[in-house]
Every structure is written in C-alpha cells, then in structure tokens.
CSV table of C-alpha atoms in Angstrom, one decimal:
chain,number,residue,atom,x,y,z
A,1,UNK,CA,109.0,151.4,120.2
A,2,UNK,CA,107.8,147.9,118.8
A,3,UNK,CA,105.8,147.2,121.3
A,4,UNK,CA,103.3,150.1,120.2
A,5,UNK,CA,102.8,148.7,117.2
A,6,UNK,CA,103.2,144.8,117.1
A,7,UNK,CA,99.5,144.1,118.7
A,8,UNK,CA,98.0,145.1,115.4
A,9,UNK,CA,98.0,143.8,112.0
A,10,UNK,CA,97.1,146.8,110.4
A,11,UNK,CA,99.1,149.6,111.8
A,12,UNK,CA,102.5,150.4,110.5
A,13,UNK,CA,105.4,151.2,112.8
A,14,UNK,CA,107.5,154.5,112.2
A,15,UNK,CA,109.6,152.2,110.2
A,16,UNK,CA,107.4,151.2,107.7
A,17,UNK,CA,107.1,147.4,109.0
A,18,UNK,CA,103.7,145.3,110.3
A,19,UNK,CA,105.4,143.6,112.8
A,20,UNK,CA,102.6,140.3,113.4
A,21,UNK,CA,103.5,139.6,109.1
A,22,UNK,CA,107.1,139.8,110.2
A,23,UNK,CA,106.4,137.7,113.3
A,24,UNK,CA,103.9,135.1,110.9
A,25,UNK,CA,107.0,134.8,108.5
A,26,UNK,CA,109.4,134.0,111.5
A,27,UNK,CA,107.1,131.6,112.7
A,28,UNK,CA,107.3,129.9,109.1
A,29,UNK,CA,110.8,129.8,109.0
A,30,UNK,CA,110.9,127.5,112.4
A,31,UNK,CA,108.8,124.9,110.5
A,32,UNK,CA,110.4,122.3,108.3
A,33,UNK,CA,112.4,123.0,105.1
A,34,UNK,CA,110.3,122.4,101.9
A,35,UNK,CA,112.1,122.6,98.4
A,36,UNK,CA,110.5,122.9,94.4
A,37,UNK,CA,112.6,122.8,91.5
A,38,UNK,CA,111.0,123.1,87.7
A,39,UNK,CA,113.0,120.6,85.5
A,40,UNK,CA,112.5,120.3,81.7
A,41,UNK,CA,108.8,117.8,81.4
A,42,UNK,CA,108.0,118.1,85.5
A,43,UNK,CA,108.2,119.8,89.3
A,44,UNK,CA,110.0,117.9,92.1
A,45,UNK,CA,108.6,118.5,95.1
A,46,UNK,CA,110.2,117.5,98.6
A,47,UNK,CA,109.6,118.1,102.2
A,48,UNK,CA,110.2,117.6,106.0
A,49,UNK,CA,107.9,114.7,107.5
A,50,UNK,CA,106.7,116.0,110.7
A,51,UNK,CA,107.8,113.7,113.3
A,52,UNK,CA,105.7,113.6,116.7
A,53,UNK,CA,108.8,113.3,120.0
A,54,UNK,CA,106.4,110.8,121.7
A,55,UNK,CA,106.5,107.4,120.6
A,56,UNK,CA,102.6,107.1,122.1
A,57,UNK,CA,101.4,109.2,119.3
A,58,UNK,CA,99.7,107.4,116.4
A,59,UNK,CA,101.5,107.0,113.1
A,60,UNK,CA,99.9,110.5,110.5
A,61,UNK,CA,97.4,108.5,108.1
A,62,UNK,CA,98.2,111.2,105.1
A,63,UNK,CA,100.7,114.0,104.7
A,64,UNK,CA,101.0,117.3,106.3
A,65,UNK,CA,103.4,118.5,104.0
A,66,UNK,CA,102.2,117.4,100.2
A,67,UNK,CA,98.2,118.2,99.2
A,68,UNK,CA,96.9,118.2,95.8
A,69,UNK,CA,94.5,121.2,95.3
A,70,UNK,CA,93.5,119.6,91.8
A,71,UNK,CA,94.5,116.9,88.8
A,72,UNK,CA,97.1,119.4,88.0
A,73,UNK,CA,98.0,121.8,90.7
A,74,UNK,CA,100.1,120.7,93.9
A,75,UNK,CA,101.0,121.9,97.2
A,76,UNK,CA,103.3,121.7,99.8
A,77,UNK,CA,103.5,124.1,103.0
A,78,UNK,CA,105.6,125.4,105.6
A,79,UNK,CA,104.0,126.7,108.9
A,80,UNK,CA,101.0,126.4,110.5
A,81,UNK,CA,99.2,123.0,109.7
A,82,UNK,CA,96.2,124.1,110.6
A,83,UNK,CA,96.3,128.0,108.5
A,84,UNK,CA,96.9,125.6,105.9
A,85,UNK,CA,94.1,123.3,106.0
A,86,UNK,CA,91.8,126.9,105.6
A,87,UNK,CA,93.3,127.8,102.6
A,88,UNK,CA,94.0,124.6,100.6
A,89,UNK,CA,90.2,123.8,101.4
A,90,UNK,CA,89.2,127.1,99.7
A,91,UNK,CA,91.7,126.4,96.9
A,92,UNK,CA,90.1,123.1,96.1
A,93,UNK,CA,86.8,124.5,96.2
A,94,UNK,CA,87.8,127.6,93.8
A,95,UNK,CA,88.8,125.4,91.2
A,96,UNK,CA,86.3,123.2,91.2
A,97,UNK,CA,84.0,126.3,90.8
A,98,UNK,CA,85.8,127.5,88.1
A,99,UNK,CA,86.3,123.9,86.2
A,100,UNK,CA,82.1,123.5,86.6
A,101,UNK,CA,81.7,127.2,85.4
A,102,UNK,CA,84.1,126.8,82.3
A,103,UNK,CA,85.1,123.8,81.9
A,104,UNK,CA,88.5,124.0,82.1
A,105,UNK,CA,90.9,123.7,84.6
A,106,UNK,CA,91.5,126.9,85.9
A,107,UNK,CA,95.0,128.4,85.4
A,108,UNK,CA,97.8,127.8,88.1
A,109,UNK,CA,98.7,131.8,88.8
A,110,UNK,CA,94.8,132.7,88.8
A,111,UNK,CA,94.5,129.9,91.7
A,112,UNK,CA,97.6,131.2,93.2
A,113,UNK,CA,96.0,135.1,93.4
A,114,UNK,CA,93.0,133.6,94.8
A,115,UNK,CA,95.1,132.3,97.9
A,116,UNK,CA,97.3,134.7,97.8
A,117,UNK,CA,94.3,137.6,98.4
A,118,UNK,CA,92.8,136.0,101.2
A,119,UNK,CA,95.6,136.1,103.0
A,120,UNK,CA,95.9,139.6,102.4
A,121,UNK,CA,92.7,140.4,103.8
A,122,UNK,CA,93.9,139.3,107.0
A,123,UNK,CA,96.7,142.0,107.1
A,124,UNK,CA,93.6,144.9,106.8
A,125,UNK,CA,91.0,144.1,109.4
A,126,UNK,CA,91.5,144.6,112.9
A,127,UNK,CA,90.7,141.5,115.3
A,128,UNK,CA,92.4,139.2,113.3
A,129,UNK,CA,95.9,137.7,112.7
A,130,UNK,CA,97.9,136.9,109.5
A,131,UNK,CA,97.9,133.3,108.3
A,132,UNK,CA,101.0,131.5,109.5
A,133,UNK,CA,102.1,129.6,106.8
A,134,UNK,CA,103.7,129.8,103.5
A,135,UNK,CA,103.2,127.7,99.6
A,136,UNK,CA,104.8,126.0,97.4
A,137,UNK,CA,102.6,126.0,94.6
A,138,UNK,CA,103.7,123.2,91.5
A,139,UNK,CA,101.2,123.5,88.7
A,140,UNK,CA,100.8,122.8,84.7
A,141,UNK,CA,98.2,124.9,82.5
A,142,UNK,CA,98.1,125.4,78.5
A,143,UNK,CA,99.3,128.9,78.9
A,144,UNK,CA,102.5,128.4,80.8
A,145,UNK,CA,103.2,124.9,81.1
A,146,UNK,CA,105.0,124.0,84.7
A,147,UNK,CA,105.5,127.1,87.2
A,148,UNK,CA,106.0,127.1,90.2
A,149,UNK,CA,104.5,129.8,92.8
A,150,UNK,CA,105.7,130.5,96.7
A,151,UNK,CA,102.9,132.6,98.6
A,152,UNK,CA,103.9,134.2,101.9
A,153,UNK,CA,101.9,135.6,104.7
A,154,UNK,CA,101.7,139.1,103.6
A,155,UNK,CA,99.7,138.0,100.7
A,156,UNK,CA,102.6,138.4,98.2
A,157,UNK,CA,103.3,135.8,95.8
A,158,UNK,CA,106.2,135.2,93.2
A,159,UNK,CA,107.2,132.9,90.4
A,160,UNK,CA,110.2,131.0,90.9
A,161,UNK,CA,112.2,127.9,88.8
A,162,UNK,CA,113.8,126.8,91.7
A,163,UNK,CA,112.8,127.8,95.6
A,164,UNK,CA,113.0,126.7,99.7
A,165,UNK,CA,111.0,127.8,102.3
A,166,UNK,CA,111.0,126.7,106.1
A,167,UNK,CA,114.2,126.3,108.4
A,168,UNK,CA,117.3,127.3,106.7
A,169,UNK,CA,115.5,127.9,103.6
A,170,UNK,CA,118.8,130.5,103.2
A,171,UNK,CA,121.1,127.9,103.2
A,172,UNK,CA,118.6,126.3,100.7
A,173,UNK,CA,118.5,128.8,98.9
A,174,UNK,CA,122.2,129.4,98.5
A,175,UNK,CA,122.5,125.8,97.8
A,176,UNK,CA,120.0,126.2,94.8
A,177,UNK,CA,121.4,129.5,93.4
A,178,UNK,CA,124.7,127.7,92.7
A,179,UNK,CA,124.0,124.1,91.4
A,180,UNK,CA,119.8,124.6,89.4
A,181,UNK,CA,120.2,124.6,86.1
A,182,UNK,CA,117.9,125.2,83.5
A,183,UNK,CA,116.6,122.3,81.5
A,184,UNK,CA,117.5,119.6,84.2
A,185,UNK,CA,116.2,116.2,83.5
A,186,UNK,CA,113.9,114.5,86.2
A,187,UNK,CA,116.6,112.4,87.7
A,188,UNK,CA,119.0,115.3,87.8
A,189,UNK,CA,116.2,117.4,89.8
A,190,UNK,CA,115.0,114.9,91.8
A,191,UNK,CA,118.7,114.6,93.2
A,192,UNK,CA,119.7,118.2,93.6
A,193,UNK,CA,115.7,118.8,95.8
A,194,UNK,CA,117.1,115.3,98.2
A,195,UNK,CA,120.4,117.3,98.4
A,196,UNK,CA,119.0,120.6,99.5
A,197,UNK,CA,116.9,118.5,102.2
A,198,UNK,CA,120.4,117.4,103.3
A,199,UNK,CA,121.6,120.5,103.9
A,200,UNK,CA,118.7,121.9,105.8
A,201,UNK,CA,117.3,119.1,107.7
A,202,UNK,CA,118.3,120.0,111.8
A,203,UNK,CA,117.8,117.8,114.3
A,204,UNK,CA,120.6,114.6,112.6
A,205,UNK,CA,120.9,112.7,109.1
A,206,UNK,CA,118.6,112.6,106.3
A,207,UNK,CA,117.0,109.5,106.0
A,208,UNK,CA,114.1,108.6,103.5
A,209,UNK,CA,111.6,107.6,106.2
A,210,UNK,CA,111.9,111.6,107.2
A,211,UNK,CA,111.5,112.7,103.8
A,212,UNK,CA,108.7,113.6,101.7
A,213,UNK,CA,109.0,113.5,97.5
A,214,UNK,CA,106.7,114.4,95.1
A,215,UNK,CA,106.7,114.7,91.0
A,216,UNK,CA,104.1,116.5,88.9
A,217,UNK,CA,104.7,115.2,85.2
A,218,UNK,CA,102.5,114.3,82.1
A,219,UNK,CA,101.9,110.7,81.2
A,220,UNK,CA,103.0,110.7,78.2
A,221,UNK,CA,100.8,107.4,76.9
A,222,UNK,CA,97.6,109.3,78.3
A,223,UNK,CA,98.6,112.8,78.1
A,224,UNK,CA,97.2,113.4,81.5
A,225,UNK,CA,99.3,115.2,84.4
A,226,UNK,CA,100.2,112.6,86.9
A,227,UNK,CA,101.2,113.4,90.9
A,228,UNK,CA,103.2,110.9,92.0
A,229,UNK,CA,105.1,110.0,95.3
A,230,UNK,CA,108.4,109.1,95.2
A,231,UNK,CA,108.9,105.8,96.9
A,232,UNK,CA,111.8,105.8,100.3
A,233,UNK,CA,113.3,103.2,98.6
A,234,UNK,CA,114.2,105.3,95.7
A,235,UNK,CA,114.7,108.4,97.9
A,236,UNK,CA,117.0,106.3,100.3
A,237,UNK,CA,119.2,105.3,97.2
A,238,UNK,CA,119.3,109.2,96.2
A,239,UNK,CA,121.0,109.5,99.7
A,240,UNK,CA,123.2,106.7,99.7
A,241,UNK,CA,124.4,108.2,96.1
A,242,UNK,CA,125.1,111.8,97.8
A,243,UNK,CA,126.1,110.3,100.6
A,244,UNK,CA,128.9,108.1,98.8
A,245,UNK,CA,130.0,111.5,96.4
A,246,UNK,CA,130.4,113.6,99.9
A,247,UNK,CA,132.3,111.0,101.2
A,248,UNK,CA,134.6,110.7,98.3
A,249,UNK,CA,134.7,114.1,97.8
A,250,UNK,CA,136.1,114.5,101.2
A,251,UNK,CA,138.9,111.9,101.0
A,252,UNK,CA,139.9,113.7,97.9
C-alpha cells in the first residue's frame, strides 16, 4: 500500500503518514550523532567529525558539523551536508537583514521559525523533496537567555535543555534523560555531551581527533557572547577521565 503513496511529498497515505518526511528523518538518523545540553551561563555543543574511508582524500579545511549563523546563534546538523549548506546560508542572510533593519540581533526562536518554514514548504509542493537534515540550534537573546532549538524535516521545531540527534540519538537520548541536570556548571556539561558521544559513536572508540566541541558563553570582561572550540587536548582528557571512572566502575 506504501508504494502508492511514498513518490509524493504531499500526499498522505491511508494512515495518515508522508512517507518521503519519514524516509528524510531516517536518512538523518544514519548520519553522525550530535548532542546540545544548556548548562547554567552557556550551551555545549558536540559532534561526529566526518571521516572520509580513503586516505587519498584531502584533510576538511572547516567543519561540517559546527556553523555559526551569527555572533550569538550556533549550529550544528545531522544529515545531508549539502541541505544544510541551503539553509544555514539563508539563516545567515535572515539575520543579517533583520540586524540592518533593526538593529538588533534578531531573536534565536524567530531565526529558528524562519528555517523551520522553509522546510515546510518543501512538504507542500509537488516536484520537490523534503530537506534531509536536522538542527541543533544553540542561541542567546535578551528575552530568553540560552535555548536551545532541534528542527526536523517536517518543518517542526521544539525547545529542548538537553537533546541528540543522528545515529543512536535514542540511546542518547536515554543517556540524557537520566544523568542532565538543571543548573549544571560548564565543566559538568561539557563532560556529560563527551559521554553521550561515547555511547553513540559506531564504528570503534571515541577519540578527540573524531570529536567536534563547541561552547556558546558570554565573556564576562566584555559582556559579548563568545563561540569557542574546545581544544582535542582538553576533549581527549574528558575521555581519559570517563574512560578511567568506567574502568573503575567495572572492577567494582
């Protein structure tokens, strides 16, 4: 009975489903595990580096994972590199227009609705497919400080404190559920996010050359928001650390 109705984005089955969302959001949760938590003064951010199989392909000059969309709104996607690029270029252009028109920054859920309705408009018109790829979207604005948005295909977006998409983003999500706490300090967030990476991550161990870790805070000297990468050297020491309390765990 699918089959009637799975070549068209804007037919519903007999079920109620639109089977080329469903297969968009299965075609997501096949790419790499990203993870945002909202601690106390900032977002961690973390991600899956994508890794090329052959050792003749040249090292990525940037990330495909992390993109800043403005001085204080961050990204970081799961799917379709290439969806993505569409969308985070018309992000960055929307709030620049909105910034010159009011001069402001514009406010992280507007942004967010923005994205969120083009990609619905690709679920109504025939001809065309659904954007494969999900958000993360870490942002700070004077009405509701640090939220943290997760935009999927269908054009439905959601506010979460702490979220996972990609592969095994249940098991991420389970991990979350039972160990976020509110009001967690940066160091304490910044471990749990490496942790959830650990229990995703197919394909071997997590080190921090296949990690990706990002932090949207305030300076607190300039009052500016600040995006900053964490370095592998301080992601490799969160590892060795969970590493070390799994270990000792286990012997107890």
């Amino acid at each position: 009975m699918s089959r009637r109705y799975d070549s068209s984005t804007t037919t519903f089955s007999p079920e109620g489903r639109l089977h080329q969302v469903e297969y968009a959001i299965e075609a997501i949760n096949e790419a790499g595990t990203s993870v945002g938590l909202l601690a106390t003064d900032c977002i961690v951010l973390a991600a899956v580096k994508k890794t090329g199989s052959s050792t003749l392909l040249a090292p990525q000059k940037a990330s495909e994972k992390l993109y800043k969309i403005d001085d204080h709104i961050t990204t970081v996607v799961a799917g379709l590199t290439s969806d993505a690029n569409v969308l985070i270029d018309n992000a960055r252009i929307t709030s620049q227009r909105y910034t010159y028109t009011y001069q402001e920054p514009m406010p992280v859920e507007q942004l967010v609705q923005r994205v969120s309705n083009i990609k619905h408009t690709y679920t109504q018109f025939g001809g065309q497919r659904p954007f494969g790829v999900a958000f993360l979207f870490a942002g700070w604005d004077i009405h509701y400080g640090y939220q943290l948005y997760v935009t999927d295909p269908s054009g439905n977006y959601s506010g979460w404190k702490a979220s996972c998409i990609g592969q095994n983003n249940q098991a991420g999500k389970s991990l979350l559920k039972n160990e976020f706490e509110e009001g967690m300090d940066l160091a304490a967030a910044k471990k749990l996010a490496v942790k959830v990476m650990m229990k995703t991550m197919d394909g071997g161990t997590a080190t921090a050359d296949r990690l990706e870790c990002c932090v949207l805070s305030k300076d607190t000297e300039s009052d500016t928001l600040v995006q900053r990468i964490i370095p592998e050297d301080e992601v490799a020491a969160i590892i060795a650390e969970l590493a070390a309390a799994g270990a000792s765990e286990g012997d107890a």
